[in-house]
Coordinates of C-alpha atoms in Angstrom, one line a residue:
M1 CA 20.4 -20.7 15.4
I2 CA 20.3 -17.2 14.8
T3 CA 21.0 -16.3 11.3
H4 CA 21.0 -13.3 9.0
E5 CA 17.3 -14.0 8.1
T6 CA 16.2 -14.2 11.5
Y7 CA 17.3 -10.6 12.0
I8 CA 16.0 -9.5 8.7
H9 CA 12.3 -11.0 9.2
R10 CA 12.6 -8.6 12.7
C11 CA 13.1 -6.0 10.2
F12 CA 10.0 -6.9 8.0
E13 CA 7.9 -6.7 11.7
L14 CA 9.2 -3.4 12.5
A15 CA 8.7 -2.4 8.4
K16 CA 5.0 -3.1 8.8
L17 CA 4.4 -0.9 11.4
G18 CA 4.5 1.9 8.9
A19 CA 1.8 0.8 6.7
G20 CA -0.2 3.6 5.5
S21 CA 1.8 6.3 7.3
V22 CA 5.2 6.2 5.0
A23 CA 3.7 6.7 1.4
P24 CA 4.9 7.5 -1.0
N25 CA 8.2 6.3 0.7
P26 CA 8.6 2.4 1.0
M27 CA 8.2 0.5 4.6
V28 CA 11.4 0.0 6.0
G29 CA 12.7 -1.6 9.3
A30 CA 16.0 -1.8 10.5
V31 CA 18.2 -4.0 13.5
L32 CA 21.5 -3.1 15.1
V33 CA 23.1 -6.5 16.4
Y34 CA 26.4 -6.8 18.4
E35 CA 27.2 -10.4 19.1
D36 CA 23.7 -11.9 18.5
R37 CA 22.2 -9.4 20.6
I38 CA 19.9 -6.2 19.4
I39 CA 21.4 -3.0 20.7
G40 CA 19.1 -0.8 18.3
E41 CA 15.6 -1.1 16.3
G42 CA 13.8 1.3 14.1
Y43 CA 11.5 1.5 11.4
H44 CA 10.5 4.5 9.2
Q45 CA 7.1 5.7 10.7
Q46 CA 5.9 8.8 8.9
Y47 CA 6.6 10.3 5.3
G48 CA 8.9 13.2 5.7
A49 CA 10.1 11.9 8.9
A50 CA 13.5 10.1 9.8
H51 CA 14.3 7.0 8.0
A52 CA 14.5 3.4 9.8
E53 CA 18.1 3.3 9.9
V54 CA 17.9 7.1 11.7
N55 CA 15.7 5.8 13.9
C56 CA 17.4 2.5 14.8
I57 CA 20.9 4.3 15.5
N58 CA 19.2 6.8 17.4
S59 CA 17.5 4.0 19.9
V60 CA 20.9 3.0 21.3
N61 CA 21.3 3.3 24.5
A62 CA 24.0 5.3 26.0
N63 CA 25.8 2.2 27.8
D64 CA 25.5 0.6 24.3
K65 CA 26.6 3.5 22.0
Q66 CA 30.2 2.5 21.6
L67 CA 29.4 -0.8 20.3
I68 CA 27.6 0.9 17.3
D69 CA 31.3 0.3 15.2
K70 CA 31.5 -2.9 16.3
S71 CA 28.1 -4.0 15.4
T72 CA 26.0 -5.7 12.3
L73 CA 23.1 -3.4 10.6
Y74 CA 20.4 -5.3 8.9
V75 CA 17.9 -3.3 6.9
S76 CA 14.6 -4.6 4.8
L77 CA 15.7 -2.2 2.0
E78 CA 18.8 -1.0 0.6
P79 CA 20.0 2.4 2.4
C80 CA 19.1 5.6 0.4
V81 CA 21.9 7.8 -1.2
H82 CA 20.0 10.9 -1.8
F83 CA 18.8 14.2 -0.5
G84 CA 14.9 14.1 -0.3
K85 CA 12.9 14.8 3.0
T86 CA 15.9 13.6 5.1
P87 CA 19.7 13.4 4.5
P88 CA 21.0 10.1 2.8
C89 CA 20.9 7.0 5.3
A90 CA 24.1 5.6 3.5
D91 CA 26.1 8.8 4.9
L92 CA 24.9 8.2 8.4
V93 CA 26.0 4.4 8.2
I94 CA 29.4 5.6 7.1
E95 CA 29.7 8.1 9.6
K96 CA 28.8 5.9 12.4
K97 CA 31.5 3.4 11.1
I98 CA 29.3 0.3 11.0
P99 CA 31.1 -2.3 9.6
V100 CA 28.9 -4.8 8.0
V101 CA 25.5 -4.2 6.5
V102 CA 22.9 -6.5 5.8
V103 CA 20.3 -5.4 3.2
A104 CA 17.1 -7.6 2.0
C105 CA 17.0 -6.1 -1.5
R106 CA 18.3 -3.1 -3.7
D107 CA 16.0 -0.3 -4.2
S108 CA 14.5 -0.1 -8.2
Y109 CA 14.0 3.6 -7.4
Q110 CA 15.9 5.4 -9.9
E111 CA 17.4 7.6 -6.9
V112 CA 19.1 4.7 -5.5
D113 CA 18.9 1.7 -7.5
G114 CA 22.5 0.3 -6.0
K115 CA 24.0 3.4 -5.6
G116 CA 23.4 3.1 -1.6
I117 CA 25.2 -0.4 -1.9
Q118 CA 27.9 0.7 -3.9
K119 CA 28.7 3.9 -1.5
L120 CA 28.9 1.6 1.5
R121 CA 31.3 -0.5 -0.2
T122 CA 33.2 2.3 -1.2
A123 CA 33.6 3.6 2.3
G124 CA 35.1 0.0 2.9
I125 CA 32.0 -1.4 4.6
K126 CA 30.8 -5.1 4.2
V127 CA 27.6 -5.6 2.5
I128 CA 25.7 -8.6 2.3
T129 CA 22.6 -8.5 -0.1
P130 CA 20.4 -10.2 -0.9
V131 CA 18.6 -11.5 1.9
L132 CA 15.2 -12.9 2.1
E133 CA 14.8 -10.7 -1.6
K134 CA 11.5 -12.6 -2.4
E135 CA 9.7 -11.3 1.1
A136 CA 11.3 -8.1 0.6
L137 CA 10.0 -7.4 -2.7
E138 CA 6.3 -8.6 -1.5
L139 CA 6.5 -6.5 1.6
N140 CA 6.9 -3.4 -0.6
S141 CA 5.0 -4.5 -3.5
R142 CA 3.0 -1.0 -3.9
F143 CA 6.5 0.6 -3.9
F144 CA 8.1 -1.2 -6.6
T145 CA 5.1 -1.7 -8.7
F146 CA 4.9 2.1 -8.5
H147 CA 8.3 2.7 -9.8
T148 CA 8.6 -0.4 -12.3
R149 CA 5.1 -0.2 -13.8
K150 CA 4.7 3.2 -13.8
R151 CA 1.2 3.3 -11.9
P152 CA -0.3 2.6 -8.6
Y153 CA -0.6 -0.9 -7.2
I154 CA -4.1 -1.8 -7.5
I155 CA -6.2 -3.9 -5.4
L156 CA -9.7 -5.1 -6.4
K157 CA -12.1 -5.9 -3.3
W158 CA -16.1 -6.6 -3.5
A159 CA -18.4 -8.4 -1.0
Q160 CA -20.9 -11.1 -2.6
T161 CA -23.7 -13.2 -1.3
A162 CA -23.5 -16.9 -1.4
N163 CA -24.8 -17.4 -4.9
G164 CA -22.4 -14.4 -6.4
K165 CA -24.4 -11.6 -6.1
I166 CA -22.9 -8.1 -5.3
A167 CA -26.0 -5.8 -5.3
A168 CA -29.4 -5.9 -5.1
G169 CA -31.2 -5.1 -8.6
N170 CA -33.4 -2.4 -7.3
A171 CA -32.6 0.7 -5.4
S172 CA -31.7 -0.7 -2.2
R173 CA -28.5 -1.4 -0.9
L174 CA -27.4 -4.7 0.0
L175 CA -25.7 -5.2 3.3
I176 CA -23.5 -8.4 2.6
T177 CA -20.6 -8.5 5.2
N178 CA -20.8 -8.7 9.1
E179 CA -19.8 -5.8 11.2
I180 CA -16.1 -7.3 12.2
T181 CA -15.5 -7.6 8.7
N182 CA -16.6 -4.2 8.0
R183 CA -13.9 -3.2 10.4
E184 CA -11.0 -5.3 8.4
V185 CA -12.3 -3.7 5.7
H186 CA -11.9 -0.1 6.9
K187 CA -8.4 -1.2 7.8
W188 CA -7.7 -1.9 4.3
R189 CA -8.6 1.4 3.5
S190 CA -6.1 2.9 6.2
Q191 CA -3.3 0.9 4.4
E192 CA -3.8 2.2 1.0
A193 CA -2.9 5.9 -0.7
A194 CA -6.5 6.1 -2.4
I195 CA -9.7 4.4 -2.9
M196 CA -12.1 4.1 -6.0
V197 CA -15.9 3.7 -6.8
G198 CA -18.0 4.3 -10.2
T199 CA -20.7 6.3 -10.7
T200 CA -23.5 3.8 -9.8
T201 CA -21.7 2.9 -6.5
A202 CA -21.4 6.3 -5.6
L203 CA -25.1 7.4 -6.4
K204 CA -26.8 4.3 -5.2
D205 CA -24.7 3.6 -1.8
D206 CA -23.7 7.2 -0.8
P207 CA -20.5 5.7 1.0
S208 CA -18.2 7.7 2.8
L209 CA -15.1 6.1 1.9
T210 CA -13.5 7.0 5.4
T211 CA -11.6 4.7 7.9
R212 CA -14.2 5.6 10.5
W213 CA -14.4 2.4 11.9
W214 CA -10.6 1.7 12.2
P215 CA -7.7 4.1 13.4
G216 CA -5.6 5.4 10.5
N217 CA -5.4 8.0 7.7
N218 CA -8.5 8.5 5.2
P219 CA -7.4 7.6 1.7
V220 CA -7.5 10.0 -1.1
R221 CA -11.2 9.4 -2.7
L222 CA -11.6 8.8 -6.3
V223 CA -14.6 8.9 -8.0
I224 CA -15.6 7.9 -11.7
D225 CA -18.2 10.6 -13.0
K226 CA -17.4 11.0 -16.9
E227 CA -20.8 13.1 -17.2
L228 CA -20.5 14.9 -14.0
K229 CA -24.0 13.6 -13.4
L230 CA -23.4 13.1 -9.5
P231 CA -25.2 15.6 -6.9
R232 CA -22.9 17.4 -4.7
T233 CA -24.9 16.3 -2.0
L234 CA -23.1 12.9 -1.7
H235 CA -20.9 12.2 0.7
V236 CA -18.2 11.6 -1.8
L237 CA -18.5 15.3 -2.6
D238 CA -18.6 16.9 0.3
G239 CA -15.0 18.3 0.3
S240 CA -14.3 17.0 3.6
I241 CA -11.5 14.6 2.2
K242 CA -9.4 15.4 -1.1
T243 CA -11.3 14.0 -3.6
I244 CA -10.5 13.6 -7.5
V245 CA -13.4 13.0 -9.6
F246 CA -12.3 11.4 -13.0
N247 CA -14.6 12.8 -15.7
S248 CA -14.8 13.3 -19.7
I249 CA -15.6 17.2 -19.7
L250 CA -13.6 19.6 -17.5
N251 CA -10.3 19.9 -14.9
E252 CA -11.2 22.2 -12.1
T253 CA -10.3 22.4 -8.6
D254 CA -12.9 23.1 -6.1
G255 CA -11.2 23.3 -2.5
E256 CA -10.4 19.2 -2.0
L257 CA -12.5 18.5 -5.2
I258 CA -10.4 18.0 -8.1
Y259 CA -11.9 17.4 -11.3
H260 CA -9.3 15.4 -14.1
K261 CA -10.8 15.2 -17.4
I262 CA -9.5 11.9 -18.9
A263 CA -9.6 11.8 -22.7
G264 CA -8.3 10.4 -26.1
E265 CA -7.4 6.8 -24.6
S266 CA -8.4 4.1 -22.1
F267 CA -10.0 5.9 -19.5
I268 CA -8.5 3.4 -16.6
S269 CA -4.7 4.0 -18.7
G270 CA -5.5 7.5 -18.3
M271 CA -6.5 7.6 -14.7
M272 CA -3.5 5.3 -14.0
K273 CA -1.3 8.1 -15.6
V274 CA -2.9 10.7 -13.9
L275 CA -2.6 8.8 -10.4
H276 CA 1.3 8.1 -11.3
N277 CA 1.8 11.6 -11.9
L278 CA 0.1 12.3 -8.4
K279 CA 2.6 10.0 -6.8
I280 CA -0.4 7.8 -5.3
Q281 CA 1.0 4.5 -4.8
S282 CA -2.0 2.0 -4.5
V283 CA -5.6 2.4 -4.9
L284 CA -8.2 -0.2 -3.4
V285 CA -10.9 -0.3 -6.1
E286 CA -14.5 -0.6 -4.1
G287 CA -17.0 -1.1 -7.2
G288 CA -19.3 -1.5 -8.6
S289 CA -19.1 -4.7 -10.8
K290 CA -18.9 -3.1 -13.9
L291 CA -15.9 -0.8 -12.7
L292 CA -14.1 -3.9 -11.1
Q293 CA -14.5 -5.9 -14.2
S294 CA -13.1 -3.5 -16.4
F295 CA -10.1 -3.4 -14.6
I296 CA -9.9 -7.1 -14.6
D297 CA -10.7 -7.0 -18.4
E298 CA -7.7 -4.6 -19.0
G299 CA -5.4 -6.9 -16.9
C300 CA -4.9 -4.0 -14.6
W301 CA -4.9 -5.5 -11.1
D302 CA -2.1 -6.8 -8.6
E303 CA -4.4 -8.1 -6.2
A304 CA -8.0 -9.1 -5.3
R305 CA -10.1 -9.6 -2.5
V306 CA -13.3 -11.2 -2.5
I307 CA -15.6 -11.7 0.7
T308 CA -18.2 -13.8 0.3
N309 CA -21.1 -14.1 3.1
N310 CA -22.0 -18.0 3.0
S311 CA -25.3 -17.6 4.9
L312 CA -27.0 -15.2 2.4
E313 CA -28.3 -15.7 -1.0
I314 CA -30.8 -13.4 -2.9
D315 CA -33.0 -13.4 -5.9
G316 CA -32.1 -11.5 -8.7
G317 CA -29.6 -9.1 -8.1
I318 CA -26.2 -7.7 -9.9
S319 CA -23.5 -10.8 -10.5
A320 CA -20.4 -9.9 -9.3
P321 CA -17.4 -9.6 -11.3
V322 CA -15.9 -12.7 -13.3
L323 CA -12.2 -12.8 -12.0
T324 CA -10.2 -14.5 -14.9
N325 CA -6.0 -15.3 -15.1
S326 CA -6.0 -15.5 -11.5
A327 CA -4.8 -18.0 -8.8
K328 CA -6.0 -18.1 -4.8
S329 CA -3.1 -17.1 -2.6
S330 CA -4.9 -17.4 0.9
S331 CA -8.3 -17.3 2.7
H332 CA -9.6 -16.9 6.2
T333 CA -13.0 -16.8 7.5
I334 CA -14.7 -14.3 10.2
L335 CA -18.2 -15.4 11.3
T336 CA -20.4 -15.5 8.3
D337 CA -17.8 -14.2 5.7
T338 CA -14.9 -16.1 4.0
I339 CA -11.9 -13.7 2.4
Q340 CA -10.5 -15.1 -0.4
Y341 CA -7.1 -13.3 -1.6
Y342 CA -6.0 -13.5 -5.6
K343 CA -2.9 -12.6 -7.4
P344 CA -2.7 -12.5 -11.4
V345 CA -1.2 -15.1 -13.4

């Protein structure tokens, strides 16, 4: 039996196609249905471009356009009601005289927050909501966390050996994950607004922090260098990608390098305020162990992804962070590597 949930699930599938391309906007999918036949589909594809409802209505072929005002619109998030980069989607729905709109969940963003639903109802449109609200909130957890908690959505990620070591104790770089897992990590990078490393990781590993092994946007690079002791010869300071260096000394902009001074409070709290002001919605924290543990100890995280190479053990080395107040949500294995996903409790 085809239900409202069936079409909302399809909205979710469409919305996910915008991952990594629409932030700071939410991912949204829309489906237009006439008598159990989908006549239009669309999703928000690019920040600043048309929203899901617009793309959905525009996708209806010429033979079906006369059915629009007799159809039901399904959308994974409440239609917007304000002028931003594009006109309000609620106005388009009213203009097209769509009689029924099924909304997965309300938009907590203060410019919308129920106003879109109310505007549709005032215009005589039947609005059914919520439908699969929990899944809808999870789909846009980054967006909702940013607006309700006033900070980015924080993902902690690290790779460890079978005996719980995150790095070698000497100056050499320890390669833990296999090539396929590495590509998965680059996919993760392409889906987030920013990526963060600490001073020791930047100095020891000299990472590029790009998505070179996966198609997609490079995240903004965030580097902690409190005393500004990192040499400009490092990849993360090469100026090729927007990079924010959090420090305790100065505020300065040098091309794509932006130096932000954090003072007078918890360094992590200070960074969160800056990133919220810059509208950076999500951060993938890739290390090192001390930085990751700091986020854990402050309870400032929303998801953790721990990769364990089950066939690698080393003597000595630096121990992986200790994840507290957490629960494993899922896991899967890629060759030698097991990836475990955790949520805070």
